[in-house]
PDB file of C-alpha atoms in Angstrom:
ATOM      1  CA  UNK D 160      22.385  15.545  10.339  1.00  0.00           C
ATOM      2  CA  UNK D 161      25.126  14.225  11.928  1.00  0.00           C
ATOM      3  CA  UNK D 162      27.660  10.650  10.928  1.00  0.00           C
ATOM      4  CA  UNK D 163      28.683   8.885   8.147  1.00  0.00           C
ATOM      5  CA  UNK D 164      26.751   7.596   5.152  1.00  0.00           C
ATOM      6  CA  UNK D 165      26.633   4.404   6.489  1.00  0.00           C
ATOM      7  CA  UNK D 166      25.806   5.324  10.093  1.00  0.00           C
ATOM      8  CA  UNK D 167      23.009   7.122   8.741  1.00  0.00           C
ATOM      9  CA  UNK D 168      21.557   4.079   6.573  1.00  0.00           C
ATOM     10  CA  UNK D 169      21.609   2.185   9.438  1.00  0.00           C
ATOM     11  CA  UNK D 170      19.573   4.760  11.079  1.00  0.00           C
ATOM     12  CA  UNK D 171      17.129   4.678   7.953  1.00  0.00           C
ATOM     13  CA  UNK D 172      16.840   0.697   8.589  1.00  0.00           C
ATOM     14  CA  UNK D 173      15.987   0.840  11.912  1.00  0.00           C
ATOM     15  CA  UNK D 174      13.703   3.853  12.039  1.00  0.00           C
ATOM     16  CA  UNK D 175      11.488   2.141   9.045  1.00  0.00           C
ATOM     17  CA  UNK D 176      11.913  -0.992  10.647  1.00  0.00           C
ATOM     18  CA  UNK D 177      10.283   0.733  13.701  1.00  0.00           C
ATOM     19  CA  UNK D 178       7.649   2.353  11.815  1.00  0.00           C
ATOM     20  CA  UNK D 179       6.442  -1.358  10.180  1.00  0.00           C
ATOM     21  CA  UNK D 180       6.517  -3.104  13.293  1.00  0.00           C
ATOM     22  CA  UNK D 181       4.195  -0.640  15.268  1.00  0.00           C
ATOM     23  CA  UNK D 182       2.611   0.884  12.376  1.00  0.00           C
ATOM     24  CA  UNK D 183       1.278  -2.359  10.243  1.00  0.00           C
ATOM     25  CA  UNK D 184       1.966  -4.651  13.172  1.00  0.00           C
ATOM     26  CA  UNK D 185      -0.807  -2.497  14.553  1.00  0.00           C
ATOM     27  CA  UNK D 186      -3.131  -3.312  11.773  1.00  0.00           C
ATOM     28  CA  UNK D 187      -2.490  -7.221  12.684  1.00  0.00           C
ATOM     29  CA  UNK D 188      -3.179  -6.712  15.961  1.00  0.00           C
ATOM     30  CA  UNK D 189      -6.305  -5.033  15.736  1.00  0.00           C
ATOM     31  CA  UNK D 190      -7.430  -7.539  13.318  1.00  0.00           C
ATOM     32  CA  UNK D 191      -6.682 -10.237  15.380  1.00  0.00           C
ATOM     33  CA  UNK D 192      -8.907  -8.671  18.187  1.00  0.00           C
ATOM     34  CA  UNK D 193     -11.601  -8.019  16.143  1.00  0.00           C
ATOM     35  CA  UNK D 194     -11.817 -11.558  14.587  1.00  0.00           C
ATOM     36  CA  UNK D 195     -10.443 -10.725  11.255  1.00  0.00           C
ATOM     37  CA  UNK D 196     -12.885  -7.434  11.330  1.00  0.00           C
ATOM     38  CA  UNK D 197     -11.759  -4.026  11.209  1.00  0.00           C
ATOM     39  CA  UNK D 198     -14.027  -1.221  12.811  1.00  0.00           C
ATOM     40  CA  UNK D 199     -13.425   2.308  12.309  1.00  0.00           C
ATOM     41  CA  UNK D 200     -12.667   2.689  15.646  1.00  0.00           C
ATOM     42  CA  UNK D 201      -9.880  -0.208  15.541  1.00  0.00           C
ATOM     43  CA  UNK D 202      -8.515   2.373  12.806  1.00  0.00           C
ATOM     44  CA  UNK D 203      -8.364   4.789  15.465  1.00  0.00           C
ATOM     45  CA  UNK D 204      -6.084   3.211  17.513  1.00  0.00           C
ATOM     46  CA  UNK D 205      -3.721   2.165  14.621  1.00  0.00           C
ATOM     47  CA  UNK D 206      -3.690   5.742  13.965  1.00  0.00           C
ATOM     48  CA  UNK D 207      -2.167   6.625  17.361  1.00  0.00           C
ATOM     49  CA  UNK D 208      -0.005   4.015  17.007  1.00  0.00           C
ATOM     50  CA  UNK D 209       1.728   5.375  13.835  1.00  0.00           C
ATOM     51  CA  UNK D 210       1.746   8.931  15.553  1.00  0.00           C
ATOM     52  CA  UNK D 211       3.769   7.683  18.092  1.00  0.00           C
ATOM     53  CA  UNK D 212       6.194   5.624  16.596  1.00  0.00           C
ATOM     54  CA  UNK D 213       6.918   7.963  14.064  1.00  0.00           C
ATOM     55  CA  UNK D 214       6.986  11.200  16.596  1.00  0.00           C
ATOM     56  CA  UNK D 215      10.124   8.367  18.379  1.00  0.00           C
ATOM     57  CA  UNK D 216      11.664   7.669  15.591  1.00  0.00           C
ATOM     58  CA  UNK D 217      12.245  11.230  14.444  1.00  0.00           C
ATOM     59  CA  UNK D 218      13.303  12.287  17.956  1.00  0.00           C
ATOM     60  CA  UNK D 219      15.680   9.253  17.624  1.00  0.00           C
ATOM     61  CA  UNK D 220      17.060   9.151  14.553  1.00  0.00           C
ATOM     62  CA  UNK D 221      16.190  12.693  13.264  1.00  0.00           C
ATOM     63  CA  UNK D 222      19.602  14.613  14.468  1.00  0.00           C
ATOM     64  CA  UNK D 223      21.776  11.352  12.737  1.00  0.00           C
ATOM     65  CA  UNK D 224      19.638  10.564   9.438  1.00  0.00           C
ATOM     66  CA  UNK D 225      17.094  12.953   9.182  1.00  0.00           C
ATOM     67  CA  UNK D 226      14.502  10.261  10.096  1.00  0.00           C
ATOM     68  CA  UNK D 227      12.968  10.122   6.720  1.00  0.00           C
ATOM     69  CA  UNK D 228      11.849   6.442   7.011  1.00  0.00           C
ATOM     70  CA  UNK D 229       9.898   7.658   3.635  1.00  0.00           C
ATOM     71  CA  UNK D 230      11.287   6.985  -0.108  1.00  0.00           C
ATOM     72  CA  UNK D 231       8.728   9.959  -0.901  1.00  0.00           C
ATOM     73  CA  UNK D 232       9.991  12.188   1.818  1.00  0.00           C
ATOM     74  CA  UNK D 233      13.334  11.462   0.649  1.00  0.00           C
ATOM     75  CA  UNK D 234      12.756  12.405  -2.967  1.00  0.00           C
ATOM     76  CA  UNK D 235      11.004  15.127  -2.195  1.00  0.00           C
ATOM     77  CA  UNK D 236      14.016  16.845  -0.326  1.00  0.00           C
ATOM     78  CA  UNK D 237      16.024  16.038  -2.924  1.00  0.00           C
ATOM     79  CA  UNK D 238      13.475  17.853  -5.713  1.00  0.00           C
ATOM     80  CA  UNK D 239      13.412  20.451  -3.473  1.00  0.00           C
ATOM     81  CA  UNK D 240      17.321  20.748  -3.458  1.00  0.00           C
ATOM     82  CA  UNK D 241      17.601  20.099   0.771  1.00  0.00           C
ATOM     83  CA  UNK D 242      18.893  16.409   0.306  1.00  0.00           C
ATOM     84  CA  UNK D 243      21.652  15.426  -2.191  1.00  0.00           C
ATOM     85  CA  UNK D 244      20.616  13.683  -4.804  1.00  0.00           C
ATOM     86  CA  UNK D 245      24.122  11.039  -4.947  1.00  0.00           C
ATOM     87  CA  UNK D 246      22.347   9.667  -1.390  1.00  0.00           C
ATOM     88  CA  UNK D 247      18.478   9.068  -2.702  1.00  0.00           C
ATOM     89  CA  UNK D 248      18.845   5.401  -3.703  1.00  0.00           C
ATOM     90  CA  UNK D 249      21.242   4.054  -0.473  1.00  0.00           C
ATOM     91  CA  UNK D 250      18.813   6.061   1.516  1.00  0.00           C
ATOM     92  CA  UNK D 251      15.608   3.908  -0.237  1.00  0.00           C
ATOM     93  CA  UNK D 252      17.213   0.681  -0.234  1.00  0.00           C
ATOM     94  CA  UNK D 253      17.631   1.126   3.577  1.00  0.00           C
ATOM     95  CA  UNK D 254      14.204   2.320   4.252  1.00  0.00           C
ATOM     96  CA  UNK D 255      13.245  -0.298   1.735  1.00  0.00           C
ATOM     97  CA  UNK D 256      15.655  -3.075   3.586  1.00  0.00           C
ATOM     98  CA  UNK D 257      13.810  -2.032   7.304  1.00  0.00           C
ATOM     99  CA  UNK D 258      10.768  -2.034   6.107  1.00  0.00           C
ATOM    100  CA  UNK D 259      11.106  -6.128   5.007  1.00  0.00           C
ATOM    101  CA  UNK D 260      12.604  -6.462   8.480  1.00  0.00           C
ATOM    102  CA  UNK D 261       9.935  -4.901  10.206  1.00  0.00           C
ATOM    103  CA  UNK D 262       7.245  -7.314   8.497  1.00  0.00           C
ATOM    104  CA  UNK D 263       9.866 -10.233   9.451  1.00  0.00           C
ATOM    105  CA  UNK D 264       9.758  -9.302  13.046  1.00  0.00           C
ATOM    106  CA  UNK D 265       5.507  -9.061  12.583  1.00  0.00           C
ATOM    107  CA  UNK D 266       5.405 -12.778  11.923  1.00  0.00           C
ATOM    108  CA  UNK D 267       8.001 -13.768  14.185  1.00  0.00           C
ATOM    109  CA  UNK D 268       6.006 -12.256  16.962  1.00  0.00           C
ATOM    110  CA  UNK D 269       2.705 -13.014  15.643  1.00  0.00           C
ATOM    111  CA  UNK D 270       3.270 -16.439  14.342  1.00  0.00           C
ATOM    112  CA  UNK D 271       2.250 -17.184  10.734  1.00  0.00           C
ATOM    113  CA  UNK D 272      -1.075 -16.141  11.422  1.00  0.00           C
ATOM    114  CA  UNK D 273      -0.147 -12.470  10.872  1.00  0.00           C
ATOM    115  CA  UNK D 274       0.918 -13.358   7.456  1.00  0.00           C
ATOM    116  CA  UNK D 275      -2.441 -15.016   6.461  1.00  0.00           C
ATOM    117  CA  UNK D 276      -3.914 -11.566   7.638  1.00  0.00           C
ATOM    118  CA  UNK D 277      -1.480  -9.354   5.583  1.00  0.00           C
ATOM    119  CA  UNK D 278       1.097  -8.394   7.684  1.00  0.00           C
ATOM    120  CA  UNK D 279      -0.573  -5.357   8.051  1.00  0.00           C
ATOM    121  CA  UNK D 280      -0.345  -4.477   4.561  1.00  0.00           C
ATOM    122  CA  UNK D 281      -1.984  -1.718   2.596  1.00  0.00           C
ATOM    123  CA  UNK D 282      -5.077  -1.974  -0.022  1.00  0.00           C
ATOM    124  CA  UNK D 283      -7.812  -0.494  -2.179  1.00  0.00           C
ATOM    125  CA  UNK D 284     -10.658  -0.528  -0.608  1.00  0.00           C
ATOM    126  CA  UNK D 285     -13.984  -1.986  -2.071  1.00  0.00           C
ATOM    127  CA  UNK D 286     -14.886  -0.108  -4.797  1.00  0.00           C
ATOM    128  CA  UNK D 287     -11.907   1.950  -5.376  1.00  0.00           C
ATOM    129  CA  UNK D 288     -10.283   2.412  -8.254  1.00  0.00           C
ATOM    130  CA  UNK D 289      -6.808   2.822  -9.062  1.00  0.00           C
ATOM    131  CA  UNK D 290      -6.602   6.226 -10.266  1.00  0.00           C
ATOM    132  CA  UNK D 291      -9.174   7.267  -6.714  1.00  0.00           C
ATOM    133  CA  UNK D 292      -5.951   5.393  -4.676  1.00  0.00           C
ATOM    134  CA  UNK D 293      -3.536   7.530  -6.390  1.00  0.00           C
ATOM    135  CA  UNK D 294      -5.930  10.400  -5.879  1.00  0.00           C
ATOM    136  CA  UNK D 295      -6.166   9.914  -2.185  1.00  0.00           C
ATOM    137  CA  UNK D 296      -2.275   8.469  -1.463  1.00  0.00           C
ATOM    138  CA  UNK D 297      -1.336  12.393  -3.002  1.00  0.00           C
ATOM    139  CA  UNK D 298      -3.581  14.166  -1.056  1.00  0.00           C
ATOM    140  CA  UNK D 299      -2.411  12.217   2.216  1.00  0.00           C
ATOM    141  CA  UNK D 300       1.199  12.229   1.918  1.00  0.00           C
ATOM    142  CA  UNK D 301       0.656  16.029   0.767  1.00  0.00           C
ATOM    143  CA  UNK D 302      -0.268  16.965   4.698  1.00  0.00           C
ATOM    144  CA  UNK D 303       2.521  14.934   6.242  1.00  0.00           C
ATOM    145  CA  UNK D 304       4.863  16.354   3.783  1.00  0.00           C
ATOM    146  CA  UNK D 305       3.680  19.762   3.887  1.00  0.00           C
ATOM    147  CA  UNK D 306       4.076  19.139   7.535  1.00  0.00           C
ATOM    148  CA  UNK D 307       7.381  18.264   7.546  1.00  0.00           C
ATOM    149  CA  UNK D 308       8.238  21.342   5.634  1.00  0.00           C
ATOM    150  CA  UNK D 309       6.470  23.842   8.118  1.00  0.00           C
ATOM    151  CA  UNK D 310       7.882  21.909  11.697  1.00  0.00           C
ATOM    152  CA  UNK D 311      10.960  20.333  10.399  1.00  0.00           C
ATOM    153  CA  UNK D 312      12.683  22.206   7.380  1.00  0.00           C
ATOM    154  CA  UNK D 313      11.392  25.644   7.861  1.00  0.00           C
ATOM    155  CA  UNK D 314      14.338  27.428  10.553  1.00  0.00           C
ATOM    156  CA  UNK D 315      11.037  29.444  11.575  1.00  0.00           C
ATOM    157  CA  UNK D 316       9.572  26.474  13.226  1.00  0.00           C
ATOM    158  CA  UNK D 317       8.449  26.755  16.856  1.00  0.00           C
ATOM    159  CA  UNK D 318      11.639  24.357  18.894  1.00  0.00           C
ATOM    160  CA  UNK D 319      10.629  20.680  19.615  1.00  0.00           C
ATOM    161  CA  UNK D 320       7.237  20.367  18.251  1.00  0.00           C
ATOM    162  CA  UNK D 321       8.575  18.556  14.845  1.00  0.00           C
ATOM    163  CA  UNK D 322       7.859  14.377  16.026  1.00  0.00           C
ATOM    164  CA  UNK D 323       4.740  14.923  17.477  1.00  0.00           C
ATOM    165  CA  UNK D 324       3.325  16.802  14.983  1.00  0.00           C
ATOM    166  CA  UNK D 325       4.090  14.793  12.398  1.00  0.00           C
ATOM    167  CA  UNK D 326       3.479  12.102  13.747  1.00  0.00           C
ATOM    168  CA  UNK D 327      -0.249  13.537  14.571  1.00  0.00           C
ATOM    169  CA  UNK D 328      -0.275  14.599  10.227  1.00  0.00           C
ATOM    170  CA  UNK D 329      -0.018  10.696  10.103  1.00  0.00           C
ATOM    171  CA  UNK D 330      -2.417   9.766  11.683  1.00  0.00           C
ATOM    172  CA  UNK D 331      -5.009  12.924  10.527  1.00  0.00           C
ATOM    173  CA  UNK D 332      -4.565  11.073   7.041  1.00  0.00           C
ATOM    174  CA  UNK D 333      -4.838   7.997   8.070  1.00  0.00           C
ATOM    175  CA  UNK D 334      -8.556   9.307   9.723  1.00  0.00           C
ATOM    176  CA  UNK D 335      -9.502  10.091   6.406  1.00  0.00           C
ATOM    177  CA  UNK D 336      -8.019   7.879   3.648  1.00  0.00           C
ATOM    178  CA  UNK D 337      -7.491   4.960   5.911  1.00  0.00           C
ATOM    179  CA  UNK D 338     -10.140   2.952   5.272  1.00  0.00           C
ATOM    180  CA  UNK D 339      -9.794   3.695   0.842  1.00  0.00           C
ATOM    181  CA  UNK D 340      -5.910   2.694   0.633  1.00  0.00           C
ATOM    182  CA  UNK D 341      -4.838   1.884   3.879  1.00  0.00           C
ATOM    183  CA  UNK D 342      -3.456   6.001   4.125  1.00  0.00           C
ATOM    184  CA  UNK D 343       0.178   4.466   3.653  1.00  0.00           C
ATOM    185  CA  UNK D 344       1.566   7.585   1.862  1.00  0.00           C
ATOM    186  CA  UNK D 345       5.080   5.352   1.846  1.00  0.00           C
ATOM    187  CA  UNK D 346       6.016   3.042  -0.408  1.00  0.00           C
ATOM    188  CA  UNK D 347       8.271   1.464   1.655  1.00  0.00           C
ATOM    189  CA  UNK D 348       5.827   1.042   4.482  1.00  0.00           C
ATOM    190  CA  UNK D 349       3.401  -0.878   1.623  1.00  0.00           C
ATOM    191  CA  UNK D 350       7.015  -2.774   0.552  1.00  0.00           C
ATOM    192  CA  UNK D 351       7.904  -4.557   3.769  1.00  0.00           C
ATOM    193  CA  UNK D 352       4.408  -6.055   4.192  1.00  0.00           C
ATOM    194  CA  UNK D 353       3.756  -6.549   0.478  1.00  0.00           C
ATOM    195  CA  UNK D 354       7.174  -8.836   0.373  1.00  0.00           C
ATOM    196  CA  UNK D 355       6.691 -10.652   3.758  1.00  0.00           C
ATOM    197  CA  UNK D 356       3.214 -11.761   3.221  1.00  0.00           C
ATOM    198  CA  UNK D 357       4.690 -12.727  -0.472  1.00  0.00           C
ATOM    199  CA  UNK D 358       7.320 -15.105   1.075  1.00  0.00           C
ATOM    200  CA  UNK D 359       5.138 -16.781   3.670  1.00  0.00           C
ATOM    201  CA  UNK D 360       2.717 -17.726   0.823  1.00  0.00           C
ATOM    202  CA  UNK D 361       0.030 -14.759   2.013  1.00  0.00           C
ATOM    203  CA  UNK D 362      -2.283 -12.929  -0.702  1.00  0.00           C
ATOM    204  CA  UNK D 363      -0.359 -10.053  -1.925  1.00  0.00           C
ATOM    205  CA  UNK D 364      -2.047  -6.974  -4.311  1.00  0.00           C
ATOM    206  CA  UNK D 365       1.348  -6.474  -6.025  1.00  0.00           C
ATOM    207  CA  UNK D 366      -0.621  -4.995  -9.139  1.00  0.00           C
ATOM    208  CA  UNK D 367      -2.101  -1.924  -6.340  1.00  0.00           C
ATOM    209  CA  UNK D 368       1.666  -1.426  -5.432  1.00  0.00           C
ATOM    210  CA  UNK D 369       2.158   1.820  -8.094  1.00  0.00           C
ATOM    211  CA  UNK D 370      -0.376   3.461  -5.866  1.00  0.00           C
ATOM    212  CA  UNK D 371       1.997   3.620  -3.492  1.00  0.00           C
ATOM    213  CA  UNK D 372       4.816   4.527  -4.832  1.00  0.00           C
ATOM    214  CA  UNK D 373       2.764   7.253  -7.535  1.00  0.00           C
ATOM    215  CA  UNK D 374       0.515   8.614  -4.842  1.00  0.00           C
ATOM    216  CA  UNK D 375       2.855   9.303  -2.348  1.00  0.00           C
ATOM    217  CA  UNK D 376       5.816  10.601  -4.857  1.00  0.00           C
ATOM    218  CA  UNK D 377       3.768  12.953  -6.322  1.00  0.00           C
ATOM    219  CA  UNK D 378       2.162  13.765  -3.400  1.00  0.00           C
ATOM    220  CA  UNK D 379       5.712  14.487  -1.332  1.00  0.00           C
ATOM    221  CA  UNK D 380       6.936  16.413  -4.166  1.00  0.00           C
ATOM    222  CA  UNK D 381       3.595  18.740  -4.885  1.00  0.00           C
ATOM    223  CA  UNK D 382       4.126  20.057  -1.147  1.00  0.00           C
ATOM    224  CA  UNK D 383       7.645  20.879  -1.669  1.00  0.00           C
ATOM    225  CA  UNK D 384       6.659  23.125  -4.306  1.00  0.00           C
ATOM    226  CA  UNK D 385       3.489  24.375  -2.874  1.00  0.00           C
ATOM    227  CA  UNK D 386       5.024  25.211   0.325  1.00  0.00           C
ATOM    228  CA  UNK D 387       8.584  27.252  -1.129  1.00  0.00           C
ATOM    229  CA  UNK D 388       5.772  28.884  -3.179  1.00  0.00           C
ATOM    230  CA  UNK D 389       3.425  30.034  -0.696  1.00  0.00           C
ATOM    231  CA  UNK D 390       5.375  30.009   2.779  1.00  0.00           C
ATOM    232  CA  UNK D 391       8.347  31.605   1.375  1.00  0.00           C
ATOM    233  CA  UNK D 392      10.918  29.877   4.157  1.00  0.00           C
ATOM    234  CA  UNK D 393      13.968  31.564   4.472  1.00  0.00           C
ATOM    235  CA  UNK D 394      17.278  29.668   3.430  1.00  0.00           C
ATOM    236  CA  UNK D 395      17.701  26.873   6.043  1.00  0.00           C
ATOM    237  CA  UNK D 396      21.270  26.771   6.374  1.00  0.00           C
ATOM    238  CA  UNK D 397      23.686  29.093   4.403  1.00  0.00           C
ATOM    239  CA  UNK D 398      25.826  27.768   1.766  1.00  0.00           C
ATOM    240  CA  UNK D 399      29.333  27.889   3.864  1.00  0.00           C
ATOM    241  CA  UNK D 400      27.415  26.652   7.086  1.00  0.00           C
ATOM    242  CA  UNK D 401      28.060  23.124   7.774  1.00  0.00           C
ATOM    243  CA  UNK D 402      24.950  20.729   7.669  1.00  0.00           C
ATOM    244  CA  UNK D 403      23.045  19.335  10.467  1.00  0.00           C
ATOM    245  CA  UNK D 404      22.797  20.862  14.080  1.00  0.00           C
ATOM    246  CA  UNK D 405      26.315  22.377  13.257  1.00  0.00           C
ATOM    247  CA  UNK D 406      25.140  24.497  10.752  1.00  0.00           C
ATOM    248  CA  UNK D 407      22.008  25.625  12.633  1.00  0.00           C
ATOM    249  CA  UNK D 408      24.135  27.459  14.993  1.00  0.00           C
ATOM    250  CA  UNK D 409      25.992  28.406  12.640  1.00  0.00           C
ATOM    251  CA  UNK D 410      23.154  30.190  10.621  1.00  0.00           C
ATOM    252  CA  UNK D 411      21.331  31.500  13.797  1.00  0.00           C
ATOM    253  CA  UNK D 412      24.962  33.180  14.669  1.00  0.00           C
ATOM    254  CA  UNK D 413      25.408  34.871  10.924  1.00  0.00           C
ATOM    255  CA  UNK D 414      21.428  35.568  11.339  1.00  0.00           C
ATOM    256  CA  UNK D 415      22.314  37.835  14.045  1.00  0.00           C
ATOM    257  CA  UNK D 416      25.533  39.351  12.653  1.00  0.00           C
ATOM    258  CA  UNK D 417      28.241  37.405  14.684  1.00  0.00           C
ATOM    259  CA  UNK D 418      30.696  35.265  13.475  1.00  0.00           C
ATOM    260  CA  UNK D 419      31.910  31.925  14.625  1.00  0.00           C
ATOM    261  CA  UNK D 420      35.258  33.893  14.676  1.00  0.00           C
ATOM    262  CA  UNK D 421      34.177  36.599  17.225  1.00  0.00           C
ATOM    263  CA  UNK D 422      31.741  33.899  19.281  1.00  0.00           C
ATOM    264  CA  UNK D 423      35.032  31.714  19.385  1.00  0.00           C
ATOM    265  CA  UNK D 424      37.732  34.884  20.985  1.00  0.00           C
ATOM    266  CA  UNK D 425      34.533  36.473  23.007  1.00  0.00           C
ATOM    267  CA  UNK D 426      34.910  39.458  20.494  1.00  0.00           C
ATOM    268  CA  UNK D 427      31.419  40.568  19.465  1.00  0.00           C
ATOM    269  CA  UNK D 428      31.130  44.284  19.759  1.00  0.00           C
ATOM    270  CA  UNK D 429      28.874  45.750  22.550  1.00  0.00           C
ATOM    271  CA  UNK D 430      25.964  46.907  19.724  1.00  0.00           C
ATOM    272  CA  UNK D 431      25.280  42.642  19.420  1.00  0.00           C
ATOM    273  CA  UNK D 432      25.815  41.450  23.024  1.00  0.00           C
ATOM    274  CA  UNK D 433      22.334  41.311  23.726  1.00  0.00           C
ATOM    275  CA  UNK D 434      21.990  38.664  20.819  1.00  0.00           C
ATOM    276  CA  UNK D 435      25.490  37.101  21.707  1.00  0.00           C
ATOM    277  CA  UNK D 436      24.202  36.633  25.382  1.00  0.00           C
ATOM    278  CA  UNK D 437      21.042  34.633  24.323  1.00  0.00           C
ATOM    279  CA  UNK D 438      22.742  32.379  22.075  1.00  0.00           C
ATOM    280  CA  UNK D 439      25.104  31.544  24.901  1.00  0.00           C
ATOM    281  CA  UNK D 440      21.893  30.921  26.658  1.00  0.00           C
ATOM    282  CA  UNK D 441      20.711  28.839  24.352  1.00  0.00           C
ATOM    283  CA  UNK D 442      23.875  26.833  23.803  1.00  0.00           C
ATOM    284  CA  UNK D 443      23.946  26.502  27.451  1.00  0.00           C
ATOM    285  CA  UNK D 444      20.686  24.333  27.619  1.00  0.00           C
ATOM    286  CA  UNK D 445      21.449  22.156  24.885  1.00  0.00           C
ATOM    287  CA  UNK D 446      18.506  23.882  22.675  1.00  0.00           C
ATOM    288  CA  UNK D 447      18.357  21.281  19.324  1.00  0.00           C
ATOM    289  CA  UNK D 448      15.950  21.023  16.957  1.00  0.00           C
ATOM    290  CA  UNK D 449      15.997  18.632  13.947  1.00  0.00           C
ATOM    291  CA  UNK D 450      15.563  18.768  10.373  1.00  0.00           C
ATOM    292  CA  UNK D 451      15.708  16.256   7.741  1.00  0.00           C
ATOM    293  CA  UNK D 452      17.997  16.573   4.752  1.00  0.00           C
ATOM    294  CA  UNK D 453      20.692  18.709   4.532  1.00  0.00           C
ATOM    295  CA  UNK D 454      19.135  21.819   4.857  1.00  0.00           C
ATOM    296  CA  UNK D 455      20.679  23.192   2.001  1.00  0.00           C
TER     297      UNK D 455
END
């Protein structure tokens, strides 16, 4: 990651703004076509439309904030010791503050109408309990999270494949869970349509809202765990290295035994030219790829 604190929140804000608009504004929309109906097949096509705004918003924001635009995915770097834990709550109460944005901006396009229909929001279905929501927000946010472990976090990750799939983990969950809790595995993507619906006099399910904040908590931080387990990544980022796309180089360049010293003066002995040569290459093109967190 790259800027300031506060740069950063404001790349939080915007990204979850993002993500409420198209997500849940989605979820309006198809309602609105369907006459207040919504057909598996209208879930469909709010699934693609989280997949893509979440594959844009991590190509985006992703090289300045990490593109978390998830309280869960947040906490779950930080359990996982790849996100400082000093920068959990400003990074929430941004998400948290773009999500209520994003369900602003829903009725201000919409009209008032989109509030009567819930902004989108996220509930149990008919005849689920609360414990089967929890149930089902863990096993949902488990995939994206486990996918952002093995595309985003993991240095062994194939280059530029990180939004889209991701973003395609969204909406796989959403398939499945979707039409039980809404497959929100965010709290902060239940929050902003939750409060907007509140303040333009809507029907909210405030007593469901622990299912998404449990669910997808436990959830994040289960995949964390499973994944350093089983996968076994390799240290994203050495200790010294600095964070962000910085400190990739700098750990592909200590990977291959040359120093930023020798890189710098040209000095890299003639056994590790062949390696020095392709990271030039690679330098050359402008070859990025993001992870959230700090990578530590």
């Amino acid at each position: 990651m790259v800027g300031d604190l506060p740069r950063r929140l404001v790349a939080e804000a915007i990204g979850t703004m993002l993500l409420v608009i198209f997500g849940a504004g989605s979820v309006v929309a198809a309602l609105l076509m369907g006459d207040g109906e919504l057909t598996y097949a209208g879930l469909g096509f709010i699934s693609l439309s989280f997949a893509v705004v979440v594959a844009i918003v991590i190509y985006a924001f992703g090289t300045t904030s990490g593109a978390h635009i998830n309280p869960a995915v947040t906490i779950a770097l930080a359990a996982g010791r790849r996100f400082p834990w000093s920068e959990v709550l400003p990074y929430i109460v941004a998400q948290l503050v773009g999500a209520f944005a994003g369900g602003l901006l829903i009725v201000g396009g919409f009209g008032r109408r989109a509030a009567d229909l819930g902004t989108g929001l996220t509930a149990l279905g008919e005849g689920v309990s609360y414990g089967q929501g929890i149930l089902l927000e863990v096993m949902g946010t488990f995939l994206l999270m486990l996918t952002i472990m093995a595309m985003a976090v993991d240095r062994r990750a194939p280059t530029g494949w990180a939004g889209w799939m991701i973003g395609i983990a969204v909406a796989g969950e959403i398939f499945v869970i979707g039409p039980m809790t809404g497959g929100a595995v965010n709290p902060a993507r239940t929050f902003g349509p939750y409060l907007t619906t509140s303040v333009f006099g809507g029907d909210t399910p405030w007593a469901q809202f622990g299912v998404y904040i449990i669910g997808p908590v436990v959830g994040a931080v289960l995949a964390v765990l499973v994944y350093d387990l089983v996968a076994r990544p390799a240290r994203e980022v050495p200790e010294e290295a600095e964070q962000g796309t910085a400190g990739e180089i700098a750990g592909a360049r200590e990977s291959r035994g040359e120093t930023a010293e020798e890189a710098a003066a040209g000095e890299v002995p003639a056994a590790r030219r062949p390696h020095h040569d392709e990271l030039r290459e690679r330098l050359g093109h402008g070859v990025r790829r993001w992870r959230p967190g700090h990578g530590r």
